[in-house]
mmCIF file of C-alpha atoms in Angstrom:
data_model
loop_
_atom_site.group_PDB
_atom_site.id
_atom_site.type_symbol
_atom_site.label_atom_id
_atom_site.label_comp_id
_atom_site.label_asym_id
_atom_site.label_seq_id
_atom_site.Cartn_x
_atom_site.Cartn_y
_atom_site.Cartn_z
ATOM 1 C CA UNK A 15 -16.209 -1.108 -18.456
ATOM 2 C CA UNK A 16 -12.483 -1.871 -18.819
ATOM 3 C CA UNK A 17 -13.193 -4.645 -21.334
ATOM 4 C CA UNK A 18 -15.507 -2.377 -23.304
ATOM 5 C CA UNK A 19 -12.973 0.475 -23.326
ATOM 6 C CA UNK A 20 -10.301 -1.874 -24.665
ATOM 7 C CA UNK A 21 -12.630 -3.015 -27.467
ATOM 8 C CA UNK A 22 -13.195 0.594 -28.502
ATOM 9 C CA UNK A 23 -9.459 1.341 -28.456
ATOM 10 C CA UNK A 24 -8.932 -1.567 -30.834
ATOM 11 C CA UNK A 25 -11.496 -0.188 -33.289
ATOM 12 C CA UNK A 26 -14.502 -2.384 -32.508
ATOM 13 C CA UNK A 27 -17.872 -0.877 -33.352
ATOM 14 C CA UNK A 28 -19.680 0.275 -30.227
ATOM 15 C CA UNK A 29 -23.057 -1.177 -29.370
ATOM 16 C CA UNK A 30 -23.348 1.126 -26.382
ATOM 17 C CA UNK A 31 -21.457 3.804 -24.488
ATOM 18 C CA UNK A 32 -20.471 3.604 -20.803
ATOM 19 C CA UNK A 33 -20.432 6.692 -18.573
ATOM 20 C CA UNK A 34 -19.366 6.786 -14.954
ATOM 21 C CA UNK A 35 -18.384 9.395 -12.398
ATOM 22 C CA UNK A 36 -17.161 9.674 -8.809
ATOM 23 C CA UNK A 37 -19.352 11.101 -6.076
ATOM 24 C CA UNK A 38 -18.333 14.115 -4.052
ATOM 25 C CA UNK A 39 -15.860 13.055 -1.408
ATOM 26 C CA UNK A 40 -14.511 10.164 -3.487
ATOM 27 C CA UNK A 41 -11.312 10.247 -5.522
ATOM 28 C CA UNK A 42 -10.698 12.388 -7.553
ATOM 29 C CA UNK A 43 -13.337 14.709 -6.078
ATOM 30 C CA UNK A 44 -12.316 16.315 -2.817
ATOM 31 C CA UNK A 45 -15.523 17.949 -1.614
ATOM 32 C CA UNK A 46 -15.654 18.133 2.158
ATOM 33 C CA UNK A 47 -19.391 18.606 2.437
ATOM 34 C CA UNK A 48 -21.301 15.644 1.103
ATOM 35 C CA UNK A 49 -25.071 15.874 1.337
ATOM 36 C CA UNK A 50 -27.672 13.490 -0.009
ATOM 37 C CA UNK A 51 -29.267 16.259 -2.038
ATOM 38 C CA UNK A 52 -25.932 17.282 -3.608
ATOM 39 C CA UNK A 53 -25.105 13.714 -4.666
ATOM 40 C CA UNK A 54 -28.643 13.154 -5.982
ATOM 41 C CA UNK A 55 -28.443 16.440 -7.885
ATOM 42 C CA UNK A 56 -25.069 15.472 -9.353
ATOM 43 C CA UNK A 57 -26.466 12.080 -10.359
ATOM 44 C CA UNK A 58 -29.527 13.611 -11.980
ATOM 45 C CA UNK A 59 -27.318 16.079 -13.894
ATOM 46 C CA UNK A 60 -25.066 13.253 -15.095
ATOM 47 C CA UNK A 61 -28.040 11.185 -16.258
ATOM 48 C CA UNK A 62 -29.587 14.146 -18.084
ATOM 49 C CA UNK A 63 -26.232 14.967 -19.691
ATOM 50 C CA UNK A 64 -25.837 11.438 -21.034
ATOM 51 C CA UNK A 65 -29.466 11.305 -22.190
ATOM 52 C CA UNK A 66 -28.945 14.620 -23.989
ATOM 53 C CA UNK A 67 -26.045 13.166 -25.959
ATOM 54 C CA UNK A 68 -28.353 10.568 -27.520
ATOM 55 C CA UNK A 69 -31.735 12.174 -28.318
ATOM 56 C CA UNK A 70 -34.519 9.673 -28.818
ATOM 57 C CA UNK A 71 -32.677 6.905 -26.965
ATOM 58 C CA UNK A 72 -33.268 5.785 -23.417
ATOM 59 C CA UNK A 73 -30.219 5.160 -21.213
ATOM 60 C CA UNK A 74 -29.784 2.122 -18.996
ATOM 61 C CA UNK A 75 -28.965 3.027 -15.387
ATOM 62 C CA UNK A 76 -26.700 0.537 -13.617
ATOM 63 C CA UNK A 77 -25.555 1.004 -10.037
ATOM 64 C CA UNK A 78 -23.469 -0.897 -7.541
ATOM 65 C CA UNK A 79 -23.183 -0.809 -3.742
ATOM 66 C CA UNK A 80 -23.150 2.797 -2.505
ATOM 67 C CA UNK A 81 -24.225 3.925 -5.978
ATOM 68 C CA UNK A 82 -27.566 2.182 -5.546
ATOM 69 C CA UNK A 83 -28.627 4.913 -3.100
ATOM 70 C CA UNK A 84 -28.518 7.745 -5.646
ATOM 71 C CA UNK A 85 -29.910 5.422 -8.341
ATOM 72 C CA UNK A 86 -32.945 4.633 -6.164
ATOM 73 C CA UNK A 87 -33.415 8.364 -5.518
ATOM 74 C CA UNK A 88 -33.301 9.112 -9.260
ATOM 75 C CA UNK A 89 -36.152 6.761 -9.997
ATOM 76 C CA UNK A 90 -38.757 9.365 -9.005
ATOM 77 C CA UNK A 91 -37.428 11.769 -11.655
ATOM 78 C CA UNK A 92 -37.610 9.474 -14.680
ATOM 79 C CA UNK A 93 -40.373 7.493 -16.360
ATOM 80 C CA UNK A 94 -40.199 4.593 -18.793
ATOM 81 C CA UNK A 95 -40.140 7.250 -21.536
ATOM 82 C CA UNK A 96 -36.784 8.470 -20.165
ATOM 83 C CA UNK A 97 -34.994 5.301 -19.065
ATOM 84 C CA UNK A 98 -34.796 1.846 -20.654
ATOM 85 C CA UNK A 99 -34.201 -0.079 -17.422
ATOM 86 C CA UNK A 100 -32.401 0.112 -14.096
ATOM 87 C CA UNK A 101 -30.089 -2.344 -12.373
ATOM 88 C CA UNK A 102 -29.145 -2.380 -8.700
ATOM 89 C CA UNK A 103 -26.150 -4.526 -7.822
ATOM 90 C CA UNK A 104 -25.814 -5.222 -4.097
ATOM 91 C CA UNK A 105 -28.232 -2.485 -2.961
ATOM 92 C CA UNK A 106 -28.720 -1.390 0.635
ATOM 93 C CA UNK A 107 -31.969 -0.462 2.395
ATOM 94 C CA UNK A 108 -30.689 2.500 4.441
ATOM 95 C CA UNK A 109 -27.230 3.644 5.487
ATOM 96 C CA UNK A 110 -28.413 3.501 9.100
ATOM 97 C CA UNK A 111 -29.403 -0.161 8.791
ATOM 98 C CA UNK A 112 -26.179 -0.932 6.958
ATOM 99 C CA UNK A 113 -24.056 0.705 9.684
ATOM 100 C CA UNK A 114 -25.997 -1.001 12.465
ATOM 101 C CA UNK A 115 -25.593 -4.435 10.886
ATOM 102 C CA UNK A 116 -21.892 -3.953 10.142
ATOM 103 C CA UNK A 117 -21.222 -2.943 13.745
ATOM 104 C CA UNK A 118 -23.561 -5.525 15.281
ATOM 105 C CA UNK A 119 -25.909 -2.807 16.510
ATOM 106 C CA UNK A 120 -23.213 -1.278 18.706
ATOM 107 C CA UNK A 121 -24.701 1.936 20.160
ATOM 108 C CA UNK A 122 -23.761 4.803 17.871
ATOM 109 C CA UNK A 123 -25.346 8.076 18.875
ATOM 110 C CA UNK A 124 -23.792 9.843 15.906
ATOM 111 C CA UNK A 125 -25.625 7.654 13.390
ATOM 112 C CA UNK A 126 -28.581 10.014 13.470
ATOM 113 C CA UNK A 127 -26.493 12.908 12.136
ATOM 114 C CA UNK A 128 -25.351 11.067 8.994
ATOM 115 C CA UNK A 129 -27.641 10.904 5.950
ATOM 116 C CA UNK A 130 -30.073 7.987 6.032
ATOM 117 C CA UNK A 131 -30.196 7.256 2.283
ATOM 118 C CA UNK A 132 -33.526 5.450 2.531
ATOM 119 C CA UNK A 133 -33.445 3.401 -0.675
ATOM 120 C CA UNK A 134 -36.467 1.306 0.283
ATOM 121 C CA UNK A 135 -38.709 4.359 0.527
ATOM 122 C CA UNK A 136 -37.197 5.983 -2.562
ATOM 123 C CA UNK A 137 -37.569 3.016 -4.893
ATOM 124 C CA UNK A 138 -41.311 2.963 -4.211
ATOM 125 C CA UNK A 139 -41.545 6.197 -6.273
ATOM 126 C CA UNK A 140 -40.225 4.491 -9.419
ATOM 127 C CA UNK A 141 -42.375 4.241 -12.529
ATOM 128 C CA UNK A 142 -43.812 0.710 -12.520
ATOM 129 C CA UNK A 143 -43.125 0.504 -16.267
ATOM 130 C CA UNK A 144 -39.319 0.747 -15.827
ATOM 131 C CA UNK A 145 -37.866 -2.790 -15.899
ATOM 132 C CA UNK A 146 -35.764 -3.392 -12.787
ATOM 133 C CA UNK A 147 -33.072 -5.909 -11.926
ATOM 134 C CA UNK A 148 -31.621 -6.547 -8.470
ATOM 135 C CA UNK A 149 -28.352 -8.470 -8.176
ATOM 136 C CA UNK A 150 -27.823 -10.156 -4.812
ATOM 137 C CA UNK A 151 -24.941 -12.160 -3.414
ATOM 138 C CA UNK A 152 -25.480 -14.875 -0.847
ATOM 139 C CA UNK A 153 -22.106 -14.297 0.805
ATOM 140 C CA UNK A 154 -22.074 -10.502 0.661
ATOM 141 C CA UNK A 155 -20.497 -9.637 4.017
ATOM 142 C CA UNK A 156 -20.896 -5.885 3.530
ATOM 143 C CA UNK A 157 -24.552 -5.556 2.540
ATOM 144 C CA UNK A 158 -26.681 -8.413 3.766
ATOM 145 C CA UNK A 159 -28.733 -10.266 1.135
ATOM 146 C CA UNK A 160 -31.886 -9.582 3.150
ATOM 147 C CA UNK A 161 -31.424 -5.858 2.391
ATOM 148 C CA UNK A 162 -31.125 -6.639 -1.306
ATOM 149 C CA UNK A 163 -34.329 -8.693 -1.137
ATOM 150 C CA UNK A 164 -36.092 -5.839 0.663
ATOM 151 C CA UNK A 165 -35.214 -3.467 -2.203
ATOM 152 C CA UNK A 166 -36.566 -6.022 -4.690
ATOM 153 C CA UNK A 167 -39.817 -6.384 -2.767
ATOM 154 C CA UNK A 168 -40.245 -2.588 -2.462
ATOM 155 C CA UNK A 169 -39.806 -1.997 -6.188
ATOM 156 C CA UNK A 170 -43.131 -1.305 -7.902
ATOM 157 C CA UNK A 171 -41.795 -2.500 -11.286
ATOM 158 C CA UNK A 172 -44.162 -4.711 -13.261
ATOM 159 C CA UNK A 173 -41.111 -6.363 -14.826
ATOM 160 C CA UNK A 174 -38.538 -7.017 -12.120
ATOM 161 C CA UNK A 175 -35.979 -9.725 -11.553
ATOM 162 C CA UNK A 176 -33.933 -10.781 -8.556
ATOM 163 C CA UNK A 177 -30.698 -12.363 -9.718
ATOM 164 C CA UNK A 178 -29.391 -14.232 -6.708
ATOM 165 C CA UNK A 179 -26.067 -16.033 -6.566
ATOM 166 C CA UNK A 180 -25.563 -17.995 -3.348
ATOM 167 C CA UNK A 181 -21.749 -17.979 -3.771
ATOM 168 C CA UNK A 182 -21.232 -14.332 -4.767
ATOM 169 C CA UNK A 183 -19.742 -11.782 -2.388
ATOM 170 C CA UNK A 184 -19.909 -8.004 -2.478
ATOM 171 C CA UNK A 185 -17.201 -7.452 -5.094
#
């Protein structure tokens, strides 16, 4: 995005536009109450706003890390008529599984009060005609590659690709 922005500043003709935003609770947003439904609603509104700016064109939805949760949730709202393709970079299966793996399954009673963000279940609602790409890193120490593979396997997309790099980390 930084490279693309610099090209535009220097007068290069745009082949595409890039839009991004911060979730509630992340800088610069300071919301104290962060619910799954609020973030999904914000994400859906952002997608519809961008799509509305370019009638007759289908946006590409790219997500990374924590952003793959809302992206997976959005897939039930949009068909191949609405979206050109979707990309998930370093996706997680559920926040509960992610937390358990990061803390070596240390007993955490409070885990059941935080949102689950079940991306595996949510991606199954995607339109099978939306091309899907999953990017996975073999040395991702935050989100295990087996979670990324599970998202790939759960995707109903007829045209899906798993791009695996054995030497890539989370960033």
